[in-house]
Amino acid sequence: MISKKVISDIVSKYSLGNNIEKVKWSITDEKLLINFINDSKNLTGYVEYRKDINIKQGDYGIFNTSQLIKCLNILDGDILIDVTKSKLNMADTNYDIKFGLADLGVIPKTPSLDAPDEDFKVSFSVSDEFITRFVKSKDALSELDTFTIETRDGFSGKELVFTIGTNITNTIEFTVENANINESFSPISFDSNLFKEILKANKDYHSGEIRINPKGIIDAHLYCGDHLYTGYYLVRKQENN
């Protein structure tokens, strides 16, 4: 038996508002690891549950995560999970669900984006304030799908500035406090919808760090408590604004 909340939290942290559908669950006697990549190939990452999840060891293909979420939503409390060659079986006291598993050959392979630490020139700790500022700014300009990050000269040294929108749209900007800045860089564009979903999915974080590679990668790693860890690599948008 395992709490439905544990499984739902794991799934929500990679599905990111139904942006990720096809993944492989890799289960050992020590952990569950899910690597993922989106269809546009500008976001990759992992969710890792570092505890025995009481599911038979193996690799299992999930083709339709949004459908899996709908099935999980009708379950309650502690659930029993078992797998066969072709089915993920989930049950509580009221429902018995048999969810079809996919052939691993149709699951996208996820590349490694482990860039050297020295390539990340800016870092800061995740905070409630940062998550709130970004999500509120994005919600206010919900129709805009781009945000930029840059460094600027401030009153007390270099500042890290997030801007929702671009120089040809409405914009909202804010400064990240206590950022460690080792290199200045001009505005880099990223997908604001994806980054908002990352922050929303991990609002229960216990600790976390965001690092920025000026070549155009955001690296966000978070610990969400109860043996649950997440990591995301968001690649810059290939466009000129």
mmCIF file of C-alpha atoms in Angstrom:
data_model
loop_
_atom_site.group_PDB
_atom_site.id
_atom_site.type_symbol
_atom_site.label_atom_id
_atom_site.label_comp_id
_atom_site.label_asym_id
_atom_site.label_seq_id
_atom_site.Cartn_x
_atom_site.Cartn_y
_atom_site.Cartn_z
ATOM 1 C CA MET A 1 0.000 0.000 0.000
ATOM 2 C CA ILE A 2 1.065 3.563 -0.655
ATOM 3 C CA SER A 3 -0.593 6.916 -0.168
ATOM 4 C CA LYS A 4 -2.390 8.186 -3.257
ATOM 5 C CA LYS A 5 -0.921 11.632 -2.466
ATOM 6 C CA VAL A 6 2.627 10.313 -2.931
ATOM 7 C CA ILE A 7 1.838 8.971 -6.412
ATOM 8 C CA SER A 8 -0.136 12.087 -7.375
ATOM 9 C CA ASP A 9 2.718 14.353 -6.256
ATOM 10 C CA ILE A 10 5.228 12.359 -8.287
ATOM 11 C CA VAL A 11 3.088 12.493 -11.418
ATOM 12 C CA SER A 12 2.239 16.193 -11.113
ATOM 13 C CA LYS A 13 5.914 17.113 -10.876
ATOM 14 C CA TYR A 14 6.691 15.691 -14.294
ATOM 15 C CA SER A 15 3.373 16.203 -16.107
ATOM 16 C CA LEU A 16 3.548 19.976 -15.526
ATOM 17 C CA GLY A 17 -0.027 20.780 -16.429
ATOM 18 C CA ASN A 18 -0.215 18.035 -19.089
ATOM 19 C CA ASN A 19 2.887 19.293 -20.921
ATOM 20 C CA ILE A 20 4.536 15.876 -20.521
ATOM 21 C CA GLU A 21 2.591 12.751 -21.509
ATOM 22 C CA LYS A 22 5.010 9.930 -22.446
ATOM 23 C CA VAL A 23 7.515 8.753 -19.826
ATOM 24 C CA LYS A 24 9.252 5.663 -18.491
ATOM 25 C CA TRP A 25 8.966 4.744 -14.819
ATOM 26 C CA SER A 26 12.174 2.989 -13.726
ATOM 27 C CA ILE A 27 11.709 1.167 -10.429
ATOM 28 C CA THR A 28 14.367 -0.517 -8.296
ATOM 29 C CA ASP A 29 14.164 -1.767 -4.731
ATOM 30 C CA GLU A 30 15.465 1.626 -3.595
ATOM 31 C CA LYS A 31 13.708 4.267 -5.694
ATOM 32 C CA LEU A 32 11.470 5.351 -8.552
ATOM 33 C CA LEU A 33 13.135 7.441 -11.265
ATOM 34 C CA ILE A 34 11.249 9.189 -14.064
ATOM 35 C CA ASN A 35 13.224 11.039 -16.736
ATOM 36 C CA PHE A 36 11.225 13.143 -19.178
ATOM 37 C CA ILE A 37 11.378 15.491 -22.159
ATOM 38 C CA ASN A 38 8.625 17.571 -23.745
ATOM 39 C CA ASP A 39 7.586 17.401 -27.396
ATOM 40 C CA SER A 40 9.330 20.696 -28.222
ATOM 41 C CA LYS A 41 12.556 19.339 -26.695
ATOM 42 C CA ASN A 42 13.239 22.560 -24.794
ATOM 43 C CA LEU A 43 12.521 21.020 -21.393
ATOM 44 C CA THR A 44 13.973 17.889 -19.865
ATOM 45 C CA GLY A 45 14.241 16.715 -16.302
ATOM 46 C CA TYR A 46 13.649 14.041 -13.713
ATOM 47 C CA VAL A 47 11.515 13.147 -10.713
ATOM 48 C CA GLU A 48 13.100 10.830 -8.162
ATOM 49 C CA TYR A 49 11.398 9.178 -5.191
ATOM 50 C CA ARG A 50 14.212 7.795 -3.065
ATOM 51 C CA LYS A 51 12.329 5.094 -1.233
ATOM 52 C CA ASP A 52 10.892 1.675 -2.006
ATOM 53 C CA ILE A 53 7.539 2.371 -3.659
ATOM 54 C CA ASN A 54 6.198 -1.192 -3.286
ATOM 55 C CA ILE A 55 5.943 -1.778 -7.035
ATOM 56 C CA LYS A 56 7.706 -4.678 -8.766
ATOM 57 C CA GLN A 57 11.130 -3.672 -10.117
ATOM 58 C CA GLY A 58 11.300 -2.875 -13.810
ATOM 59 C CA ASP A 59 10.758 -0.249 -16.500
ATOM 60 C CA TYR A 60 7.188 0.721 -17.349
ATOM 61 C CA GLY A 61 5.947 2.928 -20.180
ATOM 62 C CA ILE A 62 3.259 5.542 -19.520
ATOM 63 C CA PHE A 63 1.889 6.892 -22.810
ATOM 64 C CA ASN A 64 -0.979 9.081 -21.603
ATOM 65 C CA THR A 65 -0.149 10.775 -18.309
ATOM 66 C CA SER A 66 -3.185 13.091 -18.414
ATOM 67 C CA GLN A 67 -5.434 10.010 -18.481
ATOM 68 C CA LEU A 68 -3.466 8.490 -15.612
ATOM 69 C CA ILE A 69 -4.057 11.656 -13.570
ATOM 70 C CA LYS A 70 -7.803 11.396 -14.164
ATOM 71 C CA CYS A 71 -7.744 7.801 -12.961
ATOM 72 C CA LEU A 72 -5.743 8.714 -9.866
ATOM 73 C CA ASN A 73 -8.163 11.529 -9.039
ATOM 74 C CA ILE A 74 -11.013 9.116 -8.331
ATOM 75 C CA LEU A 75 -8.950 7.099 -5.861
ATOM 76 C CA ASP A 76 -8.679 8.025 -2.202
ATOM 77 C CA GLY A 77 -6.436 7.408 0.789
ATOM 78 C CA ASP A 78 -3.994 4.506 0.668
ATOM 79 C CA ILE A 79 -3.981 2.595 -2.601
ATOM 80 C CA LEU A 80 -2.694 -0.778 -3.705
ATOM 81 C CA ILE A 81 -0.526 -0.734 -6.832
ATOM 82 C CA ASP A 82 0.608 -3.733 -8.820
ATOM 83 C CA VAL A 83 1.951 -4.202 -12.338
ATOM 84 C CA THR A 84 1.721 -6.878 -14.962
ATOM 85 C CA LYS A 85 3.403 -6.933 -18.342
ATOM 86 C CA SER A 86 0.755 -4.672 -19.845
ATOM 87 C CA LYS A 87 -1.199 -3.094 -16.984
ATOM 88 C CA LEU A 88 -0.689 -0.763 -14.048
ATOM 89 C CA ASN A 89 -3.292 -1.884 -11.522
ATOM 90 C CA MET A 90 -4.462 0.591 -8.874
ATOM 91 C CA ALA A 91 -7.142 0.039 -6.268
ATOM 92 C CA ASP A 92 -8.648 1.577 -3.159
ATOM 93 C CA THR A 93 -11.672 0.419 -1.154
ATOM 94 C CA ASN A 94 -14.078 1.593 -3.870
ATOM 95 C CA TYR A 95 -12.359 1.298 -7.261
ATOM 96 C CA ASP A 96 -10.161 -1.153 -9.128
ATOM 97 C CA ILE A 97 -8.390 0.497 -12.086
ATOM 98 C CA LYS A 98 -6.403 -1.291 -14.780
ATOM 99 C CA PHE A 99 -4.332 1.265 -16.684
ATOM 100 C CA GLY A 100 -2.659 0.160 -19.912
ATOM 101 C CA LEU A 101 1.127 0.354 -20.128
ATOM 102 C CA ALA A 102 2.936 1.333 -23.327
ATOM 103 C CA ASP A 103 5.755 -0.332 -25.216
ATOM 104 C CA LEU A 104 9.007 1.325 -24.131
ATOM 105 C CA GLY A 105 9.898 1.802 -27.786
ATOM 106 C CA VAL A 106 7.336 4.618 -28.102
ATOM 107 C CA ILE A 107 8.633 6.525 -25.070
ATOM 108 C CA PRO A 108 10.997 9.414 -25.974
ATOM 109 C CA LYS A 109 14.588 8.971 -24.875
ATOM 110 C CA THR A 110 15.847 11.763 -22.641
ATOM 111 C CA PRO A 111 19.280 13.260 -23.331
ATOM 112 C CA SER A 112 21.747 14.103 -20.607
ATOM 113 C CA LEU A 113 22.163 17.838 -20.026
ATOM 114 C CA ASP A 114 24.636 17.629 -17.187
ATOM 115 C CA ALA A 115 26.679 20.731 -18.031
ATOM 116 C CA PRO A 116 29.783 21.387 -15.896
ATOM 117 C CA ASP A 117 29.079 23.379 -12.740
ATOM 118 C CA GLU A 118 31.399 26.137 -13.893
ATOM 119 C CA ASP A 119 29.113 26.833 -16.878
ATOM 120 C CA PHE A 120 26.404 28.097 -14.525
ATOM 121 C CA LYS A 121 27.368 31.676 -13.718
ATOM 122 C CA VAL A 122 24.349 32.741 -11.655
ATOM 123 C CA SER A 123 22.506 30.969 -8.852
ATOM 124 C CA PHE A 124 19.939 31.705 -6.166
ATOM 125 C CA SER A 125 17.892 29.799 -3.626
ATOM 126 C CA VAL A 126 14.236 29.161 -4.400
ATOM 127 C CA SER A 127 11.903 31.108 -2.112
ATOM 128 C CA ASP A 128 8.172 31.557 -1.634
ATOM 129 C CA GLU A 129 8.623 35.190 -2.620
ATOM 130 C CA PHE A 130 10.263 34.296 -5.929
ATOM 131 C CA ILE A 131 7.590 31.738 -6.825
ATOM 132 C CA THR A 132 4.805 34.199 -5.953
ATOM 133 C CA ARG A 133 6.362 37.040 -7.926
ATOM 134 C CA PHE A 134 6.852 34.973 -11.046
ATOM 135 C CA VAL A 135 3.446 33.269 -10.987
ATOM 136 C CA LYS A 136 1.572 36.519 -10.278
ATOM 137 C CA SER A 137 3.464 38.323 -13.042
ATOM 138 C CA LYS A 138 2.775 35.536 -15.510
ATOM 139 C CA ASP A 139 -0.915 35.423 -14.545
ATOM 140 C CA ALA A 140 -1.208 39.179 -15.103
ATOM 141 C CA LEU A 141 0.221 38.777 -18.623
ATOM 142 C CA SER A 142 -1.134 35.295 -19.230
ATOM 143 C CA GLU A 143 -1.267 35.685 -23.007
ATOM 144 C CA LEU A 144 2.498 36.245 -23.250
ATOM 145 C CA ASP A 145 4.603 33.088 -23.540
ATOM 146 C CA THR A 146 8.090 34.561 -23.119
ATOM 147 C CA PHE A 147 10.150 35.838 -20.224
ATOM 148 C CA THR A 148 13.744 37.002 -20.106
ATOM 149 C CA ILE A 149 16.542 36.875 -17.558
ATOM 150 C CA GLU A 150 19.438 39.320 -17.526
ATOM 151 C CA THR A 151 21.937 41.022 -15.249
ATOM 152 C CA ARG A 152 22.017 44.779 -14.733
ATOM 153 C CA ASP A 153 24.040 47.282 -12.777
ATOM 154 C CA GLY A 154 22.185 48.176 -9.567
ATOM 155 C CA PHE A 155 22.795 50.483 -6.635
ATOM 156 C CA SER A 156 24.798 47.885 -4.740
ATOM 157 C CA GLY A 157 26.297 45.881 -7.608
ATOM 158 C CA LYS A 158 24.982 43.463 -10.202
ATOM 159 C CA GLU A 159 21.303 42.547 -10.098
ATOM 160 C CA LEU A 160 19.433 39.608 -11.610
ATOM 161 C CA VAL A 161 16.253 40.747 -13.362
ATOM 162 C CA PHE A 162 13.310 38.626 -14.543
ATOM 163 C CA THR A 163 10.991 40.212 -17.116
ATOM 164 C CA ILE A 164 7.668 38.715 -18.203
ATOM 165 C CA GLY A 165 7.071 39.769 -21.820
ATOM 166 C CA THR A 166 9.494 41.243 -24.327
ATOM 167 C CA ASN A 167 10.522 44.644 -25.612
ATOM 168 C CA ILE A 168 7.653 44.561 -28.140
ATOM 169 C CA THR A 169 4.930 43.611 -25.604
ATOM 170 C CA ASN A 170 3.694 44.688 -22.202
ATOM 171 C CA THR A 171 6.190 43.724 -19.508
ATOM 172 C CA ILE A 172 6.428 43.135 -15.778
ATOM 173 C CA GLU A 173 9.860 42.874 -14.209
ATOM 174 C CA PHE A 174 11.269 42.127 -10.798
ATOM 175 C CA THR A 175 14.695 41.653 -9.243
ATOM 176 C CA VAL A 176 15.826 38.460 -7.526
ATOM 177 C CA GLU A 177 17.374 39.221 -4.174
ATOM 178 C CA ASN A 178 20.571 37.572 -2.938
ATOM 179 C CA ALA A 179 21.525 36.094 -6.313
ATOM 180 C CA ASN A 180 25.127 34.956 -6.741
ATOM 181 C CA ILE A 181 26.296 36.563 -9.998
ATOM 182 C CA ASN A 182 29.692 35.585 -11.398
ATOM 183 C CA GLU A 183 29.185 36.784 -14.962
ATOM 184 C CA SER A 184 27.045 39.475 -16.598
ATOM 185 C CA PHE A 185 24.827 38.645 -19.549
ATOM 186 C CA SER A 186 22.223 40.253 -21.812
ATOM 187 C CA PRO A 187 18.558 39.159 -21.848
ATOM 188 C CA ILE A 188 17.952 35.460 -22.516
ATOM 189 C CA SER A 189 14.437 34.367 -23.554
ATOM 190 C CA PHE A 190 12.633 31.335 -22.101
ATOM 191 C CA ASP A 191 9.153 29.829 -22.225
ATOM 192 C CA SER A 192 7.117 31.450 -19.441
ATOM 193 C CA ASN A 193 4.327 28.855 -19.537
ATOM 194 C CA LEU A 194 6.708 25.980 -18.834
ATOM 195 C CA PHE A 195 8.597 27.817 -16.110
ATOM 196 C CA LYS A 196 5.351 28.754 -14.374
ATOM 197 C CA GLU A 197 4.256 25.097 -14.403
ATOM 198 C CA ILE A 198 7.602 24.043 -12.906
ATOM 199 C CA LEU A 199 7.207 26.504 -10.039
ATOM 200 C CA LYS A 200 3.543 25.619 -9.430
ATOM 201 C CA ALA A 201 4.277 21.887 -9.389
ATOM 202 C CA ASN A 202 7.011 22.399 -6.780
ATOM 203 C CA LYS A 203 5.360 24.960 -4.513
ATOM 204 C CA ASP A 204 5.634 22.395 -1.705
ATOM 205 C CA TYR A 205 9.446 22.514 -1.928
ATOM 206 C CA HIS A 206 11.567 22.326 1.235
ATOM 207 C CA SER A 207 14.696 23.649 -0.431
ATOM 208 C CA GLY A 208 15.857 24.358 -3.942
ATOM 209 C CA GLU A 209 18.299 26.175 -6.166
ATOM 210 C CA ILE A 210 18.034 27.729 -9.600
ATOM 211 C CA ARG A 211 21.172 28.119 -11.691
ATOM 212 C CA ILE A 212 21.581 29.929 -15.013
ATOM 213 C CA ASN A 213 23.993 29.188 -17.829
ATOM 214 C CA PRO A 214 24.403 32.367 -19.942
ATOM 215 C CA LYS A 215 24.445 30.167 -23.055
ATOM 216 C CA GLY A 216 20.757 29.610 -22.401
ATOM 217 C CA ILE A 217 19.912 26.962 -19.794
ATOM 218 C CA ILE A 218 17.964 27.228 -16.543
ATOM 219 C CA ASP A 219 18.737 24.421 -14.106
ATOM 220 C CA ALA A 220 16.230 24.087 -11.255
ATOM 221 C CA HIS A 221 16.736 21.407 -8.600
ATOM 222 C CA LEU A 222 14.395 21.013 -5.636
ATOM 223 C CA TYR A 223 13.834 18.799 -2.617
ATOM 224 C CA CYS A 224 10.127 18.475 -1.878
ATOM 225 C CA GLY A 225 10.233 16.441 1.329
ATOM 226 C CA ASP A 226 9.231 12.815 1.916
ATOM 227 C CA HIS A 227 12.067 11.411 -0.236
ATOM 228 C CA LEU A 228 10.959 13.369 -3.331
ATOM 229 C CA TYR A 229 13.484 15.224 -5.525
ATOM 230 C CA THR A 230 13.012 17.025 -8.845
ATOM 231 C CA GLY A 231 15.254 18.554 -11.490
ATOM 232 C CA TYR A 232 14.463 20.582 -14.616
ATOM 233 C CA TYR A 233 16.555 21.910 -17.513
ATOM 234 C CA LEU A 234 14.790 24.598 -19.531
ATOM 235 C CA VAL A 235 16.524 25.650 -22.757
ATOM 236 C CA ARG A 236 16.274 29.162 -24.181
ATOM 237 C CA LYS A 237 13.752 30.062 -26.845
ATOM 238 C CA GLN A 238 15.257 30.301 -30.309
ATOM 239 C CA GLU A 239 13.863 33.643 -31.371
ATOM 240 C CA ASN A 240 14.792 37.282 -31.615
ATOM 241 C CA ASN A 241 12.742 39.835 -29.725
#
